[in-house]
PDB file of C-alpha atoms in Angstrom:
ATOM      1  CA  UNK A   1      -9.632  14.894  16.358  1.00  0.00           C
ATOM      2  CA  UNK A   2     -10.085  11.842  14.156  1.00  0.00           C
ATOM      3  CA  UNK A   3     -12.207  12.081  11.027  1.00  0.00           C
ATOM      4  CA  UNK A   4     -14.874   9.361  11.182  1.00  0.00           C
ATOM      5  CA  UNK A   5     -15.062   9.264   7.358  1.00  0.00           C
ATOM      6  CA  UNK A   6     -11.525   7.859   7.272  1.00  0.00           C
ATOM      7  CA  UNK A   7     -12.517   4.853   9.361  1.00  0.00           C
ATOM      8  CA  UNK A   8     -11.053   2.696  12.099  1.00  0.00           C
ATOM      9  CA  UNK A   9      -9.147  -0.557  11.613  1.00  0.00           C
ATOM     10  CA  UNK A  10      -7.039  -3.044  13.526  1.00  0.00           C
ATOM     11  CA  UNK A  11      -3.357  -2.135  13.544  1.00  0.00           C
ATOM     12  CA  UNK A  12      -1.166  -4.574  11.636  1.00  0.00           C
ATOM     13  CA  UNK A  13       2.580  -4.803  12.067  1.00  0.00           C
ATOM     14  CA  UNK A  14       4.976  -3.813   9.298  1.00  0.00           C
ATOM     15  CA  UNK A  15       4.251  -6.926   7.229  1.00  0.00           C
ATOM     16  CA  UNK A  16       0.553  -5.960   7.094  1.00  0.00           C
ATOM     17  CA  UNK A  17      -0.433  -9.574   7.575  1.00  0.00           C
ATOM     18  CA  UNK A  18      -2.872 -11.117  10.027  1.00  0.00           C
ATOM     19  CA  UNK A  19      -0.819 -14.309  10.283  1.00  0.00           C
ATOM     20  CA  UNK A  20       2.800 -15.120   9.593  1.00  0.00           C
ATOM     21  CA  UNK A  21       3.925 -18.280   7.826  1.00  0.00           C
ATOM     22  CA  UNK A  22       4.406 -19.835  11.283  1.00  0.00           C
ATOM     23  CA  UNK A  23       0.830 -19.007  12.244  1.00  0.00           C
ATOM     24  CA  UNK A  24       1.709 -16.349  14.804  1.00  0.00           C
ATOM     25  CA  UNK A  25      -0.295 -13.157  14.873  1.00  0.00           C
ATOM     26  CA  UNK A  26       1.106  -9.930  13.482  1.00  0.00           C
ATOM     27  CA  UNK A  27      -1.534  -7.779  15.138  1.00  0.00           C
ATOM     28  CA  UNK A  28      -0.219  -4.932  17.234  1.00  0.00           C
ATOM     29  CA  UNK A  29      -1.140  -4.908  20.905  1.00  0.00           C
ATOM     30  CA  UNK A  30      -2.390  -1.899  22.811  1.00  0.00           C
ATOM     31  CA  UNK A  31      -0.872  -0.930  26.173  1.00  0.00           C
ATOM     32  CA  UNK A  32      -3.713  -2.804  27.873  1.00  0.00           C
ATOM     33  CA  UNK A  33      -2.960  -6.019  25.953  1.00  0.00           C
ATOM     34  CA  UNK A  34      -5.933  -5.715  23.623  1.00  0.00           C
ATOM     35  CA  UNK A  35      -5.710  -5.572  19.838  1.00  0.00           C
ATOM     36  CA  UNK A  36      -4.450  -2.118  18.893  1.00  0.00           C
ATOM     37  CA  UNK A  37      -6.495  -0.014  16.516  1.00  0.00           C
ATOM     38  CA  UNK A  38      -5.725   2.842  14.203  1.00  0.00           C
ATOM     39  CA  UNK A  39      -7.870   5.626  12.889  1.00  0.00           C
ATOM     40  CA  UNK A  40      -7.769   8.755  10.787  1.00  0.00           C
ATOM     41  CA  UNK A  41      -4.974   9.082   8.190  1.00  0.00           C
ATOM     42  CA  UNK A  42      -3.175   6.009   9.568  1.00  0.00           C
ATOM     43  CA  UNK A  43      -6.128   3.855   8.517  1.00  0.00           C
ATOM     44  CA  UNK A  44      -5.903   5.149   4.960  1.00  0.00           C
ATOM     45  CA  UNK A  45      -2.114   4.661   4.801  1.00  0.00           C
ATOM     46  CA  UNK A  46      -2.398   1.059   6.028  1.00  0.00           C
ATOM     47  CA  UNK A  47      -5.235   0.318   3.579  1.00  0.00           C
ATOM     48  CA  UNK A  48      -3.298   1.789   0.648  1.00  0.00           C
ATOM     49  CA  UNK A  49      -0.186  -0.217   1.500  1.00  0.00           C
ATOM     50  CA  UNK A  50      -2.272  -3.392   1.749  1.00  0.00           C
ATOM     51  CA  UNK A  51      -3.886  -2.587  -1.639  1.00  0.00           C
ATOM     52  CA  UNK A  52      -0.482  -2.030  -3.295  1.00  0.00           C
ATOM     53  CA  UNK A  53       0.826  -5.311  -1.846  1.00  0.00           C
ATOM     54  CA  UNK A  54      -2.133  -7.269  -3.258  1.00  0.00           C
ATOM     55  CA  UNK A  55      -2.200  -8.524  -6.835  1.00  0.00           C
ATOM     56  CA  UNK A  56      -5.296  -7.334  -8.692  1.00  0.00           C
ATOM     57  CA  UNK A  57      -7.714 -10.260  -8.812  1.00  0.00           C
ATOM     58  CA  UNK A  58      -6.066 -12.067  -5.883  1.00  0.00           C
ATOM     59  CA  UNK A  59      -9.148 -11.681  -3.682  1.00  0.00           C
ATOM     60  CA  UNK A  60     -11.820 -13.835  -5.323  1.00  0.00           C
ATOM     61  CA  UNK A  61     -14.698 -11.849  -3.815  1.00  0.00           C
ATOM     62  CA  UNK A  62     -13.123  -8.521  -4.841  1.00  0.00           C
ATOM     63  CA  UNK A  63     -11.478  -9.094  -8.251  1.00  0.00           C
ATOM     64  CA  UNK A  64     -10.873  -5.371  -8.892  1.00  0.00           C
ATOM     65  CA  UNK A  65      -9.065  -4.845  -5.566  1.00  0.00           C
ATOM     66  CA  UNK A  66      -5.278  -4.612  -5.661  1.00  0.00           C
ATOM     67  CA  UNK A  67      -2.517  -3.197  -7.841  1.00  0.00           C
ATOM     68  CA  UNK A  68      -1.725  -4.119 -11.435  1.00  0.00           C
ATOM     69  CA  UNK A  69       2.031  -3.744 -10.986  1.00  0.00           C
ATOM     70  CA  UNK A  70       2.195  -7.475 -10.249  1.00  0.00           C
ATOM     71  CA  UNK A  71       1.207  -8.207 -13.859  1.00  0.00           C
ATOM     72  CA  UNK A  72       4.408  -6.604 -15.155  1.00  0.00           C
ATOM     73  CA  UNK A  73       6.844  -8.238 -12.716  1.00  0.00           C
ATOM     74  CA  UNK A  74       8.842 -10.113 -15.323  1.00  0.00           C
ATOM     75  CA  UNK A  75       8.999  -7.298 -17.884  1.00  0.00           C
ATOM     76  CA  UNK A  76      12.211  -5.380 -18.515  1.00  0.00           C
ATOM     77  CA  UNK A  77      12.428  -2.208 -16.435  1.00  0.00           C
ATOM     78  CA  UNK A  78      12.456   0.266 -19.311  1.00  0.00           C
ATOM     79  CA  UNK A  79      11.064   3.799 -19.399  1.00  0.00           C
ATOM     80  CA  UNK A  80       7.774   2.300 -20.568  1.00  0.00           C
ATOM     81  CA  UNK A  81       7.780  -0.090 -17.603  1.00  0.00           C
ATOM     82  CA  UNK A  82       8.177   2.811 -15.155  1.00  0.00           C
ATOM     83  CA  UNK A  83       5.321   4.723 -16.808  1.00  0.00           C
ATOM     84  CA  UNK A  84       3.090   1.659 -16.587  1.00  0.00           C
ATOM     85  CA  UNK A  85       4.123   1.007 -12.975  1.00  0.00           C
ATOM     86  CA  UNK A  86       3.283   4.584 -11.977  1.00  0.00           C
ATOM     87  CA  UNK A  87      -0.060   4.311 -13.800  1.00  0.00           C
ATOM     88  CA  UNK A  88      -0.973   1.111 -11.926  1.00  0.00           C
ATOM     89  CA  UNK A  89      -0.020   2.704  -8.600  1.00  0.00           C
ATOM     90  CA  UNK A  90      -2.109   5.800  -9.386  1.00  0.00           C
ATOM     91  CA  UNK A  91      -5.068   3.588 -10.264  1.00  0.00           C
ATOM     92  CA  UNK A  92      -4.746   1.563  -7.046  1.00  0.00           C
ATOM     93  CA  UNK A  93      -4.542   4.675  -4.842  1.00  0.00           C
ATOM     94  CA  UNK A  94      -7.443   6.369  -6.624  1.00  0.00           C
ATOM     95  CA  UNK A  95      -9.565   3.194  -6.278  1.00  0.00           C
ATOM     96  CA  UNK A  96      -9.815   3.875  -2.537  1.00  0.00           C
ATOM     97  CA  UNK A  97     -12.606   6.466  -2.201  1.00  0.00           C
ATOM     98  CA  UNK A  98     -10.798   8.094   0.741  1.00  0.00           C
ATOM     99  CA  UNK A  99      -7.730   9.092  -1.276  1.00  0.00           C
ATOM    100  CA  UNK A 100      -6.549  10.676  -4.499  1.00  0.00           C
ATOM    101  CA  UNK A 101      -3.022  10.771  -5.907  1.00  0.00           C
ATOM    102  CA  UNK A 102      -1.100  14.034  -5.887  1.00  0.00           C
ATOM    103  CA  UNK A 103       2.162  12.607  -7.246  1.00  0.00           C
ATOM    104  CA  UNK A 104       4.125   9.388  -7.721  1.00  0.00           C
ATOM    105  CA  UNK A 105       7.894   9.542  -8.136  1.00  0.00           C
ATOM    106  CA  UNK A 106      10.446   6.744  -8.201  1.00  0.00           C
ATOM    107  CA  UNK A 107      14.096   6.018  -7.636  1.00  0.00           C
ATOM    108  CA  UNK A 108      15.339   2.934  -9.472  1.00  0.00           C
ATOM    109  CA  UNK A 109      18.299   0.608  -9.116  1.00  0.00           C
ATOM    110  CA  UNK A 110      17.966  -1.318 -12.381  1.00  0.00           C
ATOM    111  CA  UNK A 111      20.824  -3.761 -11.808  1.00  0.00           C
ATOM    112  CA  UNK A 112      19.033  -5.044  -8.699  1.00  0.00           C
ATOM    113  CA  UNK A 113      15.486  -4.653 -10.123  1.00  0.00           C
ATOM    114  CA  UNK A 114      14.656  -2.493  -7.127  1.00  0.00           C
ATOM    115  CA  UNK A 115      12.456   0.610  -7.126  1.00  0.00           C
ATOM    116  CA  UNK A 116      11.424   2.969  -4.342  1.00  0.00           C
ATOM    117  CA  UNK A 117       8.147   4.733  -5.096  1.00  0.00           C
ATOM    118  CA  UNK A 118       7.222   7.889  -3.207  1.00  0.00           C
ATOM    119  CA  UNK A 119       3.479   8.404  -3.333  1.00  0.00           C
ATOM    120  CA  UNK A 120       1.891  11.660  -2.191  1.00  0.00           C
ATOM    121  CA  UNK A 121      -1.869  11.463  -1.830  1.00  0.00           C
ATOM    122  CA  UNK A 122      -4.669  13.576  -0.448  1.00  0.00           C
ATOM    123  CA  UNK A 123      -7.302  12.142   1.866  1.00  0.00           C
ATOM    124  CA  UNK A 124     -10.947  13.194   1.632  1.00  0.00           C
ATOM    125  CA  UNK A 125     -10.621  15.762   4.417  1.00  0.00           C
ATOM    126  CA  UNK A 126      -8.002  17.680   2.398  1.00  0.00           C
ATOM    127  CA  UNK A 127      -4.861  16.629   4.268  1.00  0.00           C
ATOM    128  CA  UNK A 128      -1.907  15.248   2.340  1.00  0.00           C
ATOM    129  CA  UNK A 129       0.135  12.251   3.374  1.00  0.00           C
ATOM    130  CA  UNK A 130       2.912  10.268   1.758  1.00  0.00           C
ATOM    131  CA  UNK A 131       3.748   6.608   1.436  1.00  0.00           C
ATOM    132  CA  UNK A 132       7.158   5.144   0.638  1.00  0.00           C
ATOM    133  CA  UNK A 133       6.680   1.823  -1.171  1.00  0.00           C
ATOM    134  CA  UNK A 134       9.709  -0.372  -1.905  1.00  0.00           C
ATOM    135  CA  UNK A 135       9.263  -2.630  -4.924  1.00  0.00           C
ATOM    136  CA  UNK A 136      11.491  -5.568  -5.798  1.00  0.00           C
ATOM    137  CA  UNK A 137      10.252  -8.826  -7.341  1.00  0.00           C
ATOM    138  CA  UNK A 138      11.460 -10.833  -4.340  1.00  0.00           C
ATOM    139  CA  UNK A 139      10.097  -8.595  -1.597  1.00  0.00           C
ATOM    140  CA  UNK A 140       7.770  -5.620  -1.439  1.00  0.00           C
ATOM    141  CA  UNK A 141       7.303  -3.482   1.636  1.00  0.00           C
ATOM    142  CA  UNK A 142       5.468  -0.341   2.548  1.00  0.00           C
ATOM    143  CA  UNK A 143       6.117   2.059   5.383  1.00  0.00           C
ATOM    144  CA  UNK A 144       3.198   2.247   7.784  1.00  0.00           C
TER     145      UNK A 144
END
């Protein structure tokens, strides 16, 4: 049974965008042709991915929403960079009151400036979930 404290949201496709650059909708459809919805842990996972994909300060009405990793995009990927990246991810996940970070690990391909972050988090009802977040300056994706 779904936990009402985790919320309900519209289901976005893998790009987590309401509109594509061509103006077409990226909303998922239900079997009846209506807008699909998600609830429970799926809502939290989608919200966390959207938060990670948003630059902190990008939403003018919510300047603290987002992830600070975008501020270090052009920095060299040193050990210090990875520590800072993990810290910004932890902060973004913990900013959602429905989740708290258990662990953040990464696998890096420095020559290609590509990093795969594995984020394990706990939702407020005690269940754990994980999120695989691919980070590269050109393209960032999250698995929903």
